[in-house]
PDB file of C-alpha atoms in Angstrom:
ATOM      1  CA  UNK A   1       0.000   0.000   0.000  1.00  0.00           C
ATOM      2  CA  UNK A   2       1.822   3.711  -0.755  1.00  0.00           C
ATOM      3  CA  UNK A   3       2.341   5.799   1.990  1.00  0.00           C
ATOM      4  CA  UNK A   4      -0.255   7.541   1.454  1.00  0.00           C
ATOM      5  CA  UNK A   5      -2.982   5.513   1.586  1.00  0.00           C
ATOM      6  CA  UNK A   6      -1.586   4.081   4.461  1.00  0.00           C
ATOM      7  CA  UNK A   7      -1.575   7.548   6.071  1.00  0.00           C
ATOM      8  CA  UNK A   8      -4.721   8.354   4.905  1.00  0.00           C
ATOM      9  CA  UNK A   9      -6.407   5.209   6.613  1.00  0.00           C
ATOM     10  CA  UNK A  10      -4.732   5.552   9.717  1.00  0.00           C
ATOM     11  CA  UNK A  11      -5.898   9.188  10.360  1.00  0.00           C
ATOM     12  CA  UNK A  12      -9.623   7.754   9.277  1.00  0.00           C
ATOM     13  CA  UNK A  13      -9.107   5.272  12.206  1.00  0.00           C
ATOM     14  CA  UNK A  14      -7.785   7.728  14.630  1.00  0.00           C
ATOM     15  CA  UNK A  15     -10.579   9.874  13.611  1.00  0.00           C
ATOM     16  CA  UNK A  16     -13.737   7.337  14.425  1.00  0.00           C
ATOM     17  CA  UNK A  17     -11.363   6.122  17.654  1.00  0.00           C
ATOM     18  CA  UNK A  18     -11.394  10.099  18.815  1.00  0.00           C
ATOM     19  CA  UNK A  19     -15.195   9.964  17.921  1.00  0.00           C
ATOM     20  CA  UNK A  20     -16.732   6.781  19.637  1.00  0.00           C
ATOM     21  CA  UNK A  21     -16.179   5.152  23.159  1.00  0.00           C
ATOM     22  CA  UNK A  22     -18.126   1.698  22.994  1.00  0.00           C
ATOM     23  CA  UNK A  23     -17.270   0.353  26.024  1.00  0.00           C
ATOM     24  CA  UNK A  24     -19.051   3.417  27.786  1.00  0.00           C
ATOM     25  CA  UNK A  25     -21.266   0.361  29.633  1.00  0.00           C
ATOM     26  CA  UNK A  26     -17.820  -1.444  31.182  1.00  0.00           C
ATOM     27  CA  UNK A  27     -17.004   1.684  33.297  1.00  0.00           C
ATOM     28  CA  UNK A  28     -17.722   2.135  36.884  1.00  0.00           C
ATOM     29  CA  UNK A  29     -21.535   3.006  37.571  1.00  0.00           C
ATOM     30  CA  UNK A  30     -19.867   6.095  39.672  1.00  0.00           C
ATOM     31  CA  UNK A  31     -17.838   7.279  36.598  1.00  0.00           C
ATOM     32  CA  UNK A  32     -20.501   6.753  34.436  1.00  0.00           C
ATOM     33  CA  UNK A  33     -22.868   8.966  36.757  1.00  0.00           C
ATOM     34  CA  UNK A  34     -20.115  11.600  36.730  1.00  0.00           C
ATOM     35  CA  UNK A  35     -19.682  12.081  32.309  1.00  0.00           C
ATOM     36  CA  UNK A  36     -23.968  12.326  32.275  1.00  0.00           C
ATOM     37  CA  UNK A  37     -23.303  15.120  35.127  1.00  0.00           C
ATOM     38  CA  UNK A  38     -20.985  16.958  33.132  1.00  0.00           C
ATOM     39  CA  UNK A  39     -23.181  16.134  30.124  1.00  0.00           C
ATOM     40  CA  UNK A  40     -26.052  17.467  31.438  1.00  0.00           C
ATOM     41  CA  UNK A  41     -24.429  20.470  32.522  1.00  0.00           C
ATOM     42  CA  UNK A  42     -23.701  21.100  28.492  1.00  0.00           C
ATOM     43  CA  UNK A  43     -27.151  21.349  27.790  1.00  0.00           C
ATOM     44  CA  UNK A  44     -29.778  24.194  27.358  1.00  0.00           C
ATOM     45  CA  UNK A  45     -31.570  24.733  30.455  1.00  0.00           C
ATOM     46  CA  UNK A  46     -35.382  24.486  29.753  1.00  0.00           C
ATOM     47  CA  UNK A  47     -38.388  26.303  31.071  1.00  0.00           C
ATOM     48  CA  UNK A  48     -41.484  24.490  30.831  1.00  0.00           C
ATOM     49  CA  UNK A  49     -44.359  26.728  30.324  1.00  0.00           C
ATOM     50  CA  UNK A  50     -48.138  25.567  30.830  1.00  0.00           C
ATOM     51  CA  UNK A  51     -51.303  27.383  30.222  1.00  0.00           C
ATOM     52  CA  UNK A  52     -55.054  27.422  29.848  1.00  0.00           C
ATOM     53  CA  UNK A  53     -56.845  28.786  26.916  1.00  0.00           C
ATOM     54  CA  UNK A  54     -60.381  30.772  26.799  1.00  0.00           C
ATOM     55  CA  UNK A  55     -61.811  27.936  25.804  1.00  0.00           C
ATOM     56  CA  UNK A  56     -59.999  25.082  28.599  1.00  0.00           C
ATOM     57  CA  UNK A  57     -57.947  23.854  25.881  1.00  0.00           C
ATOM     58  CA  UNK A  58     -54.469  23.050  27.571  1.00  0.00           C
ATOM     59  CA  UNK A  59     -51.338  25.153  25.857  1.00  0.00           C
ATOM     60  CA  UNK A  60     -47.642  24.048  26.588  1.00  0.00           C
ATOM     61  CA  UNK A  61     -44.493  25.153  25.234  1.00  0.00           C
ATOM     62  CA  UNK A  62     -40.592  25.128  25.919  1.00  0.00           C
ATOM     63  CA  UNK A  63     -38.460  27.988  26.079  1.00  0.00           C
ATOM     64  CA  UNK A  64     -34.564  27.811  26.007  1.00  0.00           C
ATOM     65  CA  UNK A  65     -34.585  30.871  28.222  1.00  0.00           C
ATOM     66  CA  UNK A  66     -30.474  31.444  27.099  1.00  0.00           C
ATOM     67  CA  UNK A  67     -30.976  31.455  23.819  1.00  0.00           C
ATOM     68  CA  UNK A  68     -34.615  32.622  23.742  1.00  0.00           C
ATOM     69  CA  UNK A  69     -36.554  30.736  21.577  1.00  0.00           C
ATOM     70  CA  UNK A  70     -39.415  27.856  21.709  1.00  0.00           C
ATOM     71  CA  UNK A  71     -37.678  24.045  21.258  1.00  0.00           C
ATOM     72  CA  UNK A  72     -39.394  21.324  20.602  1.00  0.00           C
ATOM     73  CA  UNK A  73     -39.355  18.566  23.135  1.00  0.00           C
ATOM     74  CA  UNK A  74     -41.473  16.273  21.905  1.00  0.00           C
ATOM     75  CA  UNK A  75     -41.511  12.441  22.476  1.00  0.00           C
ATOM     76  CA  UNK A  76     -41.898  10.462  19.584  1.00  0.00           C
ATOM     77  CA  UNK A  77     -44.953   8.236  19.980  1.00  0.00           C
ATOM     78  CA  UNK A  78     -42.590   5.056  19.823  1.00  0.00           C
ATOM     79  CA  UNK A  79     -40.021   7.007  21.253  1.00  0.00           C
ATOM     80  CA  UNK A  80     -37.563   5.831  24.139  1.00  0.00           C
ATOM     81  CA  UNK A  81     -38.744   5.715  27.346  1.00  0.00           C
ATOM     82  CA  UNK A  82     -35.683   7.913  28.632  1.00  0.00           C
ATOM     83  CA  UNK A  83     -33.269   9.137  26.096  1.00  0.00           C
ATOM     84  CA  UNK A  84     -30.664  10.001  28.894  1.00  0.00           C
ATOM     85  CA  UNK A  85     -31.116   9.211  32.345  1.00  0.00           C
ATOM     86  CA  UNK A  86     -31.519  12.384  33.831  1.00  0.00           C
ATOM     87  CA  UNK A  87     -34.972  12.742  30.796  1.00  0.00           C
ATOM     88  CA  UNK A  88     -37.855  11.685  31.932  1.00  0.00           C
ATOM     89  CA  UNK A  89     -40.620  10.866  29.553  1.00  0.00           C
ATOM     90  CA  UNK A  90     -44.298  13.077  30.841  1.00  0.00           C
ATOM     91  CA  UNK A  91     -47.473  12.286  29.160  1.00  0.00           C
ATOM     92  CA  UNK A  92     -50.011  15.064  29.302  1.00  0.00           C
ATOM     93  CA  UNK A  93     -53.776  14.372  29.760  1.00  0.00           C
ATOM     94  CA  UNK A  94     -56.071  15.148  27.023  1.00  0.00           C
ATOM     95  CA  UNK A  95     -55.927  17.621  23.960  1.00  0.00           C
ATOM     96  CA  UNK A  96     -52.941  19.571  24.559  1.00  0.00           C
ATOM     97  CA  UNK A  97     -51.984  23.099  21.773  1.00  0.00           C
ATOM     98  CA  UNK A  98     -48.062  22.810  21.562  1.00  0.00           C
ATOM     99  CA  UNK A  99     -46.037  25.854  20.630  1.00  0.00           C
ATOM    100  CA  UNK A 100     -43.649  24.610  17.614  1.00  0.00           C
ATOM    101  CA  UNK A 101     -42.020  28.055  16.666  1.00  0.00           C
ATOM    102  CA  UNK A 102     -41.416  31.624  18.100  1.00  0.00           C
ATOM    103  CA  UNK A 103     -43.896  33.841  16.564  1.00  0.00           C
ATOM    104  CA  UNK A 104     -42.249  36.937  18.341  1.00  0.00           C
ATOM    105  CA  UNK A 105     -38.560  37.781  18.553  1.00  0.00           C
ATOM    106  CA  UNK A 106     -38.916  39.924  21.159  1.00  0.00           C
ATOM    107  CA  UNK A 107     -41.558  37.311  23.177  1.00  0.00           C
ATOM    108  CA  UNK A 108     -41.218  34.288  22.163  1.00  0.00           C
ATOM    109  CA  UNK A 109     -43.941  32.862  24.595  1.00  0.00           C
ATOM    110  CA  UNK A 110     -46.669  34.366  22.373  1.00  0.00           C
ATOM    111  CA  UNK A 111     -49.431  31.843  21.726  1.00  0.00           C
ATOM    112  CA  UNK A 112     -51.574  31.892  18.919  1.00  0.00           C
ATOM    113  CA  UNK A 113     -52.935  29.558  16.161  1.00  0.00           C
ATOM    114  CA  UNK A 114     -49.915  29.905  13.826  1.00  0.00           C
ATOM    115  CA  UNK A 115     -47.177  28.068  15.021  1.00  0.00           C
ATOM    116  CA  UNK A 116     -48.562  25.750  17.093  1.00  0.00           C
ATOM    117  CA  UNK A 117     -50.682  22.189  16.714  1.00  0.00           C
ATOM    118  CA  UNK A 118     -52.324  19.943  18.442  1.00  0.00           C
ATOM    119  CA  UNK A 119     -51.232  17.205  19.930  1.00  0.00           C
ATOM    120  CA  UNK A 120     -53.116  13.847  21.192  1.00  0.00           C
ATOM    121  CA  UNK A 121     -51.633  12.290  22.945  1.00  0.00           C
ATOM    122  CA  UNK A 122     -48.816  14.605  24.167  1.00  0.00           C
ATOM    123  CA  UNK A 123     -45.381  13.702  25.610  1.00  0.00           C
ATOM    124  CA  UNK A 124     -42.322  15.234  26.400  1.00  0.00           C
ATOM    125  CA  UNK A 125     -38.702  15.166  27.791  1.00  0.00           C
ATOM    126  CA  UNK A 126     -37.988  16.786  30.806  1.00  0.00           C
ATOM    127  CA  UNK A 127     -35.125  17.584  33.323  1.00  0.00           C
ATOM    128  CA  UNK A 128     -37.295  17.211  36.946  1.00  0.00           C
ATOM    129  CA  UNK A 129     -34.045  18.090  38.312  1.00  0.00           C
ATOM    130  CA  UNK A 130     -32.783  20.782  36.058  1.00  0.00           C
ATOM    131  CA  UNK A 131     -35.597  22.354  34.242  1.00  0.00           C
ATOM    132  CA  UNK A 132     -38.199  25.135  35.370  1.00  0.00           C
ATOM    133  CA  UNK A 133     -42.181  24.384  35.526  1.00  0.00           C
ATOM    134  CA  UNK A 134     -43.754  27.635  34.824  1.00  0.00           C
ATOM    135  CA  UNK A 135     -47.209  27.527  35.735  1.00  0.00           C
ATOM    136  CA  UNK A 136     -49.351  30.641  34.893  1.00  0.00           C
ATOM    137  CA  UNK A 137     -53.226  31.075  36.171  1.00  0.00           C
ATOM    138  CA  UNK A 138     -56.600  30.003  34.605  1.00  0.00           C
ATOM    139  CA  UNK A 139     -58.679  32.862  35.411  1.00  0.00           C
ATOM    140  CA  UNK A 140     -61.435  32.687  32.447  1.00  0.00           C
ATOM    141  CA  UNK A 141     -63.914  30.591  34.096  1.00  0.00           C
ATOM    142  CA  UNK A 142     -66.156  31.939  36.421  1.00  0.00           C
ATOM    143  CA  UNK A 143     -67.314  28.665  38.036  1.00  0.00           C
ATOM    144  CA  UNK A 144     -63.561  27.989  38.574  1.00  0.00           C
ATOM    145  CA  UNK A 145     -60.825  29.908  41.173  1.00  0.00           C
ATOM    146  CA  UNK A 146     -57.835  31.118  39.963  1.00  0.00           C
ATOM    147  CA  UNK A 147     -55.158  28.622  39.924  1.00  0.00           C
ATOM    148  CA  UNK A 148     -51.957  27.750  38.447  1.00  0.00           C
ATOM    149  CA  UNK A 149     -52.652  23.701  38.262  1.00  0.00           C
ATOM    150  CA  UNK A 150     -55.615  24.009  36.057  1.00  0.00           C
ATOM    151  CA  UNK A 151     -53.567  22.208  33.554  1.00  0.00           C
ATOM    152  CA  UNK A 152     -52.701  19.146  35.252  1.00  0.00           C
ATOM    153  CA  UNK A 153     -57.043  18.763  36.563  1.00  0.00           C
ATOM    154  CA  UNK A 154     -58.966  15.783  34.283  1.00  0.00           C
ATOM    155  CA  UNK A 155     -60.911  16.709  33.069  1.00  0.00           C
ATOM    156  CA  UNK A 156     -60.485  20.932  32.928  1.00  0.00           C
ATOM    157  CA  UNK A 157     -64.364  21.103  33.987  1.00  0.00           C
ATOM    158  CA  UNK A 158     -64.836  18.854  36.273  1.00  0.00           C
ATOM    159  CA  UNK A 159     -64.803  20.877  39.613  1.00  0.00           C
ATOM    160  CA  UNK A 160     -63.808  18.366  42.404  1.00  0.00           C
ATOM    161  CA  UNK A 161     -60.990  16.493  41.065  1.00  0.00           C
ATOM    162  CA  UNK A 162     -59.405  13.124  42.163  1.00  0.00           C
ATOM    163  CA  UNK A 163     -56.207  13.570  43.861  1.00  0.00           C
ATOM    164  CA  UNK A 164     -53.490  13.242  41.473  1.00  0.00           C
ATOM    165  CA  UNK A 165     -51.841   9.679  41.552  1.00  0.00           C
ATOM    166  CA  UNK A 166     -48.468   9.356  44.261  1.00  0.00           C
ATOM    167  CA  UNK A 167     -46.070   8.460  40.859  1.00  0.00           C
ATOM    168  CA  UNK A 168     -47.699  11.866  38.764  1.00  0.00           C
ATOM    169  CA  UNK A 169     -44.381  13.706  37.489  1.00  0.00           C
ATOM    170  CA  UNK A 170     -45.453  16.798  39.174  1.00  0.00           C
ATOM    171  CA  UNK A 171     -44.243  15.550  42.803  1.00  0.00           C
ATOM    172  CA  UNK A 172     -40.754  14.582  41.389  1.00  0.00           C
ATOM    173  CA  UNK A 173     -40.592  18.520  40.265  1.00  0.00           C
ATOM    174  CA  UNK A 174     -37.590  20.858  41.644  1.00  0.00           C
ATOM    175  CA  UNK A 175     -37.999  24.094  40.684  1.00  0.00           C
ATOM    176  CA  UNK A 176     -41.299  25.425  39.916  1.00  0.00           C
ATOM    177  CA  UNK A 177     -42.006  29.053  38.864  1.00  0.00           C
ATOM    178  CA  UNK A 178     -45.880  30.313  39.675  1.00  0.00           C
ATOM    179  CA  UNK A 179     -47.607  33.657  38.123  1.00  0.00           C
ATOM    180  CA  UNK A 180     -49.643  35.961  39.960  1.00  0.00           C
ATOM    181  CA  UNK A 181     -51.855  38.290  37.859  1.00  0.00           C
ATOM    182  CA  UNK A 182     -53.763  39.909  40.916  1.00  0.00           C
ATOM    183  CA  UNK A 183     -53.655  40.875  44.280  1.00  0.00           C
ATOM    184  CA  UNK A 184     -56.492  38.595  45.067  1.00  0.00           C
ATOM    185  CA  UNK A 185     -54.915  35.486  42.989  1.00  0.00           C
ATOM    186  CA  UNK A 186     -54.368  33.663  45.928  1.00  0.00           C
ATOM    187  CA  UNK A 187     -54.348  30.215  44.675  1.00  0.00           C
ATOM    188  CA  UNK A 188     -56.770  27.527  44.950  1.00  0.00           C
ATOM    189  CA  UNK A 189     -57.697  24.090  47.057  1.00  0.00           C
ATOM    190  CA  UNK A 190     -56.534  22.189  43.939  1.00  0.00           C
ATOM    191  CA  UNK A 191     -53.508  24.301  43.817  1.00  0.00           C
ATOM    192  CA  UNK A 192     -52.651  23.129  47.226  1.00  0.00           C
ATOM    193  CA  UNK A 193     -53.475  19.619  47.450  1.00  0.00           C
ATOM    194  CA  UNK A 194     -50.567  19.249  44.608  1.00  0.00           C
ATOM    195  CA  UNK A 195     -48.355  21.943  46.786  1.00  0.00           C
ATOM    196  CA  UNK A 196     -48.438  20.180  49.960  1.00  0.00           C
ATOM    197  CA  UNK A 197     -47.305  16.779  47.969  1.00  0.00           C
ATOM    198  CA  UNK A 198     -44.621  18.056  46.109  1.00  0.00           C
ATOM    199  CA  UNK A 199     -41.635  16.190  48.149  1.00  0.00           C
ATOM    200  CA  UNK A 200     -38.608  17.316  45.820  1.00  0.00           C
ATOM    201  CA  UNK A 201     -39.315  20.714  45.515  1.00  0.00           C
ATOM    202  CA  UNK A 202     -36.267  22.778  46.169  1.00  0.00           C
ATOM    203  CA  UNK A 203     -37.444  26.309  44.716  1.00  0.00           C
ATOM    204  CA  UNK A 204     -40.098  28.583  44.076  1.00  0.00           C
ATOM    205  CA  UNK A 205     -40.311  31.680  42.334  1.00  0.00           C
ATOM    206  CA  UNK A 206     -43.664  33.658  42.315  1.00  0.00           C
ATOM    207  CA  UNK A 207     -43.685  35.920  39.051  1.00  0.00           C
ATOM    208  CA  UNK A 208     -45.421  39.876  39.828  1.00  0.00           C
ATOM    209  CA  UNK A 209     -46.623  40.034  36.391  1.00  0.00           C
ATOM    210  CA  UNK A 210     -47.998  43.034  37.079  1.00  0.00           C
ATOM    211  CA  UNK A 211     -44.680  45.447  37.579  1.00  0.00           C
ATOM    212  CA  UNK A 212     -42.746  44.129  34.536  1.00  0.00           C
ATOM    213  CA  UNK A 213     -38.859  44.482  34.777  1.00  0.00           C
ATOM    214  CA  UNK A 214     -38.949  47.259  31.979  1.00  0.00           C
ATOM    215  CA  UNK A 215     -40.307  49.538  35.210  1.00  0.00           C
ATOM    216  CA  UNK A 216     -37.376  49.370  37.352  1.00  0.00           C
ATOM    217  CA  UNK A 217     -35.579  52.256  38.540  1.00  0.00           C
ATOM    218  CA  UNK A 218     -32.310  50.542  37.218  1.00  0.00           C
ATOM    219  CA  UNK A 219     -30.511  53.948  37.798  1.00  0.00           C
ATOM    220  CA  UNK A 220     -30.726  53.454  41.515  1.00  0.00           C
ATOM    221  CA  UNK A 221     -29.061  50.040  41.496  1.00  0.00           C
ATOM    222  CA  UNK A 222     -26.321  51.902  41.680  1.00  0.00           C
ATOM    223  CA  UNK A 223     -22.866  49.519  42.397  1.00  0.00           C
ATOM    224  CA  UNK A 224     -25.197  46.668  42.917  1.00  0.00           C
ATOM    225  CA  UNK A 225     -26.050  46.466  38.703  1.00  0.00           C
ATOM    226  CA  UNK A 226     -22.791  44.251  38.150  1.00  0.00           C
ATOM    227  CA  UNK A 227     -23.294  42.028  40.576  1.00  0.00           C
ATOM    228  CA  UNK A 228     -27.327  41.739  40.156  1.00  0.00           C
ATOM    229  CA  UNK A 229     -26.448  40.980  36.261  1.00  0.00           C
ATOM    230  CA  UNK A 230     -23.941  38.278  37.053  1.00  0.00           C
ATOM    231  CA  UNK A 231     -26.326  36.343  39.245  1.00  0.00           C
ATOM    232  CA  UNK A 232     -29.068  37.043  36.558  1.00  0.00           C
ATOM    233  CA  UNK A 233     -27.814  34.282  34.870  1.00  0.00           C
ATOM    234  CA  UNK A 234     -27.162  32.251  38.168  1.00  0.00           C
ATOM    235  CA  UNK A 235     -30.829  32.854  38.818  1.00  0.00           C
ATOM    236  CA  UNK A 236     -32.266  31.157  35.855  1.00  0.00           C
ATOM    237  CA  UNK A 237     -33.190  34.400  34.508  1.00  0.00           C
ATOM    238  CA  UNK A 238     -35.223  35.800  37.023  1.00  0.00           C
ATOM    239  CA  UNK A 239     -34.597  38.809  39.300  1.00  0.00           C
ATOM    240  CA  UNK A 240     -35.111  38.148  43.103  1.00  0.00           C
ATOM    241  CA  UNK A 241     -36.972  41.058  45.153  1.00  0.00           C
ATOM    242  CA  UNK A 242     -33.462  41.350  47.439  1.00  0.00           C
ATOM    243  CA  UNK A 243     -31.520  42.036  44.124  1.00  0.00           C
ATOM    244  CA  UNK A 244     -33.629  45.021  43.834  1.00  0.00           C
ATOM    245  CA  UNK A 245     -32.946  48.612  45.314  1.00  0.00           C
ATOM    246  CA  UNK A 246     -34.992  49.768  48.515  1.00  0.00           C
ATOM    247  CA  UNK A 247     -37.995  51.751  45.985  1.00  0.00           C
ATOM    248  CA  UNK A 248     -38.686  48.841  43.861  1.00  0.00           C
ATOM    249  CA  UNK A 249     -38.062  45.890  46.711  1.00  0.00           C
ATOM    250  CA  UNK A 250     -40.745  47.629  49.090  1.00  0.00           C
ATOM    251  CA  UNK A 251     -43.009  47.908  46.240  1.00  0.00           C
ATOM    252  CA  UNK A 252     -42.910  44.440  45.551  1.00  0.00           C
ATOM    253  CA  UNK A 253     -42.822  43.223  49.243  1.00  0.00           C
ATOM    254  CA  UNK A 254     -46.281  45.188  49.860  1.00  0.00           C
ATOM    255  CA  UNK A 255     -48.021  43.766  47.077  1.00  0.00           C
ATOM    256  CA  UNK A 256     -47.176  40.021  47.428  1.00  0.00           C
ATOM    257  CA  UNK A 257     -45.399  39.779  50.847  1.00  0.00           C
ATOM    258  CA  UNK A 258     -48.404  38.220  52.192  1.00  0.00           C
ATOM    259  CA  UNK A 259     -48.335  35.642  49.451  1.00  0.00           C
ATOM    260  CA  UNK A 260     -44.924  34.600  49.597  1.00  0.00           C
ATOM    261  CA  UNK A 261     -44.943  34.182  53.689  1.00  0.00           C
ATOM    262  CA  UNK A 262     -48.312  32.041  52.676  1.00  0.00           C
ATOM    263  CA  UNK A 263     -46.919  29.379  50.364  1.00  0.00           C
ATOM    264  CA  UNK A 264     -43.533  29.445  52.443  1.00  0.00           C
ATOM    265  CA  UNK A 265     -45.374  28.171  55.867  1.00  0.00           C
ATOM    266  CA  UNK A 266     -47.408  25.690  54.080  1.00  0.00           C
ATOM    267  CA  UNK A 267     -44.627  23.577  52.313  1.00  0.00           C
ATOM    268  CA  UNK A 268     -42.877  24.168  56.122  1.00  0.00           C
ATOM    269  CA  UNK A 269     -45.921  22.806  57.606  1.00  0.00           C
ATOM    270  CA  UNK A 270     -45.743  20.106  55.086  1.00  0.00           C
ATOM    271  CA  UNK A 271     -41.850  19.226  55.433  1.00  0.00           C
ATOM    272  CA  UNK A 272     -40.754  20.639  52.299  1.00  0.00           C
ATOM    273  CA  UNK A 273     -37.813  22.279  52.413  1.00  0.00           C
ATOM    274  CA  UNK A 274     -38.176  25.078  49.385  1.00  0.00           C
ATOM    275  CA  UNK A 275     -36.758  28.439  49.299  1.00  0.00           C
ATOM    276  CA  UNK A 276     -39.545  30.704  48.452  1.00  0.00           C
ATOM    277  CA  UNK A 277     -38.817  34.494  46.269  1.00  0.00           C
ATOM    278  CA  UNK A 278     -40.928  36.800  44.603  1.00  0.00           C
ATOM    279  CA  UNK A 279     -39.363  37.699  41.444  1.00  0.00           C
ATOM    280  CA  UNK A 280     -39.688  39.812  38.307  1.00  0.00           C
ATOM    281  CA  UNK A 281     -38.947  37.969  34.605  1.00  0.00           C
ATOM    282  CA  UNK A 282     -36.426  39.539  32.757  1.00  0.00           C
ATOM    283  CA  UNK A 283     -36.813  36.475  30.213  1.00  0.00           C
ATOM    284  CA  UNK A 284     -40.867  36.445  28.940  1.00  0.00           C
ATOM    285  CA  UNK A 285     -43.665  38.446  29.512  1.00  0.00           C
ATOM    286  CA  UNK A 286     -46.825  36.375  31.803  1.00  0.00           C
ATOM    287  CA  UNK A 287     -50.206  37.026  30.283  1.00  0.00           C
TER     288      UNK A 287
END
């Protein structure tokens, strides 16, 4: 064979050598755990964001809050069970509109007909551990309180609901992000029942969606902008009420103090062990 063929074929092998590890499987379990850390760590973090429309038809989309835009994280129908094993497949009950595509730079959790479809029925991949649950409120039915798990009820009408089953993906759920559109939006029993269960939880943000971040006094922030900007991004995007300057933290504190010492002494008087914040989104608007 010339020399360089030979050459040729032996930088093809160290090539595909470089490129595949196949006996991934023969390694310690711990090392093993440690490469899907580090893999993980690689990969977009996801906010899962879920809705009701006017007329109860469940809306769901995912936002890579970094790179703002909608991904689609879609199971197949034969899919895998669990891609990677820190996914976890979720089925959703029912009809469920999926946002496919940004339809807004600017907000790219706009939801309308175009550039979204219905799915039946729906599943997804999900970080529990990782990934954010936003959950906004339903607040278009009369007959129905405002709540932020009007998604996960079966059916969306049916007023007293069976408690949701021990093994529901909700409960394995770490960091969960909840609107507020009102000063009466107080959540409801539903709303609680799933609170008081929700064992893993290790976070909580609750979203005033009334005083957007665009009406900050950032001028006043004075020294503090740096360092508020760098944990920003620590923060998953949101802005914690103690990263704010005295005007704008009181504001916020008077308007949903009462709500925040609420849901903070009933997952205490439940065991959980979540650090409650009110925050403002400096990643998508909350309709």
């Amino acid at each position: 064979m010339p020399a360089s063929q030979a050459k040729k074929k032996k930088s093809k092998q160290a090539t595909a050598s470089t490129a595949e590890f196949r006996r991934f499987l023969d390694l310690p379990i711990e090392l093993r755990n440690a490469i899907w850390d580090l893999h993980r760590e690689t990969q977009p973090l996801i906010r899962h964001c879920f809705s009701v429309s006017k007329t109860s038809t469940r809306l769901y989309l995912a936002l890579d809050y970094r790179g703002n835009r909608v991904v689609d994280v879609l199971a197949k129908r034969n899919g895998p069970q669990n891609p990677l094993p820190y996914l976890t497949k979720i089925g959703f009950t029912g009809t469920v509109r999926v946002q496919t595509t940004s339809l807004d730079p600017d907000n790219p959790v706009v939801m309308g007909h175009k550039g979204t479809r219905k799915v039946v029925p729906a599943a997804i991949y999900a970080d529990l551990k990782r990934d954010i649950f936003c959950f906004d409120w339903h607040d278009e039915r009369a007959e129905l309180e405002h709540e932020w798990f009007c998604f996960l009820r079966n059916p969306i009408h049916r007023l007293e609901q069976r408690a949701l089953p021990d093994d529901h993906w909700i409960f394995r759920v770490q960091k969960l992000a909840l609107g507020r559109q009102g000063a009466d939006s107080r959540g409801s029993a539903w709303d609680y029942r799933i609170l008081r269960r929700m064992r893993a939880l290790r976070k909580v943000w609750l979203i005033h969606t009334l005083y957007y971040h665009d009406d900050l006094d950032w001028e006043e922030w004075g020294p503090q902008t740096n360092v508020v900007l760098r944990r920003l991004s620590e923060s998953k995007g949101f802005v914690e009420v103690w990263e704010l300057c005295d005007r704008d933290r009181k504001k916020l504190l008077q308007y949903d103090g009462d709500m925040e010492k609420s849901i903070r002494e009933h997952l205490e008087n439940n065991s959980i062990s979540a650090d409650v914040s009110i925050a403002l989104d400096k990643v998508m608007y909350w309709w």
